[in-house]
CSV table of C-alpha atoms in Angstrom, one decimal:
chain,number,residue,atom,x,y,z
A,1,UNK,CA,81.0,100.1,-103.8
A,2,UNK,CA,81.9,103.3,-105.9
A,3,UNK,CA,82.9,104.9,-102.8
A,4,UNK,CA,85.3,102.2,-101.9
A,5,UNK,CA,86.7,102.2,-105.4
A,6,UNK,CA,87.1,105.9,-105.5
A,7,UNK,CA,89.1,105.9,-102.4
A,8,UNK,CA,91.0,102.8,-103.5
A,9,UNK,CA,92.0,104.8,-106.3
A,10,UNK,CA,93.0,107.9,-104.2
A,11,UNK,CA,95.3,106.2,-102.1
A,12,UNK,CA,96.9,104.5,-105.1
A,13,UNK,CA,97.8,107.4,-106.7
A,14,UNK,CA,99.2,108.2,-103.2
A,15,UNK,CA,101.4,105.2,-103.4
A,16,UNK,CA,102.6,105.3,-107.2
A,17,UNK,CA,103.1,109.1,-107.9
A,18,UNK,CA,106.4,110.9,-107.5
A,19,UNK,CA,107.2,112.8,-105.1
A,20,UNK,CA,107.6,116.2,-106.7
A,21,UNK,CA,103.9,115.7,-107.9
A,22,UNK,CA,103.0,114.8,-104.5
A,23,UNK,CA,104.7,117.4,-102.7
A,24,UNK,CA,103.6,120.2,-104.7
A,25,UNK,CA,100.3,120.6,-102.6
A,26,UNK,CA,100.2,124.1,-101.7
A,27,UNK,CA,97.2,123.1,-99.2
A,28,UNK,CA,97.6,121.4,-95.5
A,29,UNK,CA,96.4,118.4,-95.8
A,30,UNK,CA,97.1,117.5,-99.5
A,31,UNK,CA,94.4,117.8,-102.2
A,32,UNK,CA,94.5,113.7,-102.4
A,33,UNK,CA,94.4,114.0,-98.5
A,34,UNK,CA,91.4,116.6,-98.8
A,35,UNK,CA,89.7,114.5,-101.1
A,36,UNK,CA,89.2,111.3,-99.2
A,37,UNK,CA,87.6,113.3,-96.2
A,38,UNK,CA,85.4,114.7,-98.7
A,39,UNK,CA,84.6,111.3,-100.1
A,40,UNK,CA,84.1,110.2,-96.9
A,41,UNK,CA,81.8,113.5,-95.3
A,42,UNK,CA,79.6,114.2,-98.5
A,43,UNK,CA,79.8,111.3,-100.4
A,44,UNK,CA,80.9,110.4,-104.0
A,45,UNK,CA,79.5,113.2,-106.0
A,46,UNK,CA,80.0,116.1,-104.0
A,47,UNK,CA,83.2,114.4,-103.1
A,48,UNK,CA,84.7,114.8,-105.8
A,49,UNK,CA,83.1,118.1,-106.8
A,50,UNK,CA,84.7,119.7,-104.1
A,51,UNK,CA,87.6,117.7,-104.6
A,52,UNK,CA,88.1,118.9,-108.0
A,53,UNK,CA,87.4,122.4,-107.1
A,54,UNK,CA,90.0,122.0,-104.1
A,55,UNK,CA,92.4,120.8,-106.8
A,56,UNK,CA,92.1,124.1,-109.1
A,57,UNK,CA,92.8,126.1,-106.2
A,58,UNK,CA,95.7,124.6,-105.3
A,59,UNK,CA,98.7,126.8,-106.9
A,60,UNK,CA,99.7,130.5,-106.3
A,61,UNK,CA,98.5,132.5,-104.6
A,62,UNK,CA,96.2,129.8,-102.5
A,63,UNK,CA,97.6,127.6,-99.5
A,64,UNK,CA,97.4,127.1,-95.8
A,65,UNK,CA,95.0,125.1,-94.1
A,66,UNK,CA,92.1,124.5,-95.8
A,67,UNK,CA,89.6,121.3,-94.6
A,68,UNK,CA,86.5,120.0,-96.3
């Protein structure tokens, strides 16, 4: 149930955000991207942890391919 609701709301924001927020990943695949294969490999909670930690990476000088 959580799970499902966590990655309901991740592919939300991938539907309503605009696209200069969306396309400033400096990752391949996106940080939103990233964090539903984290969701989905480790679970909720560590999930997000690394999901989170994925998302403070992700300016200068970080990038590239980077997969949970």
């Amino acid at each position: 149930m959580i799970k499902g609701c966590a990655l309901s709301a991740i592919r939300w924001y991938q539907r309503v955000a605009p696209d200069r927020l969306r396309d400033a990943c400096r990752f391949e695949p996106s940080c939103s991207n990233y964090a539903i294969q984290a969701i989905e490999m480790y679970g909720v909670l560590n999930g997000c942890c690394k999901a989170v930690e994925r998302i403070y990476r992700c300016r200068y000088p970080n990038g590239g391919k980077d997969l949970p």
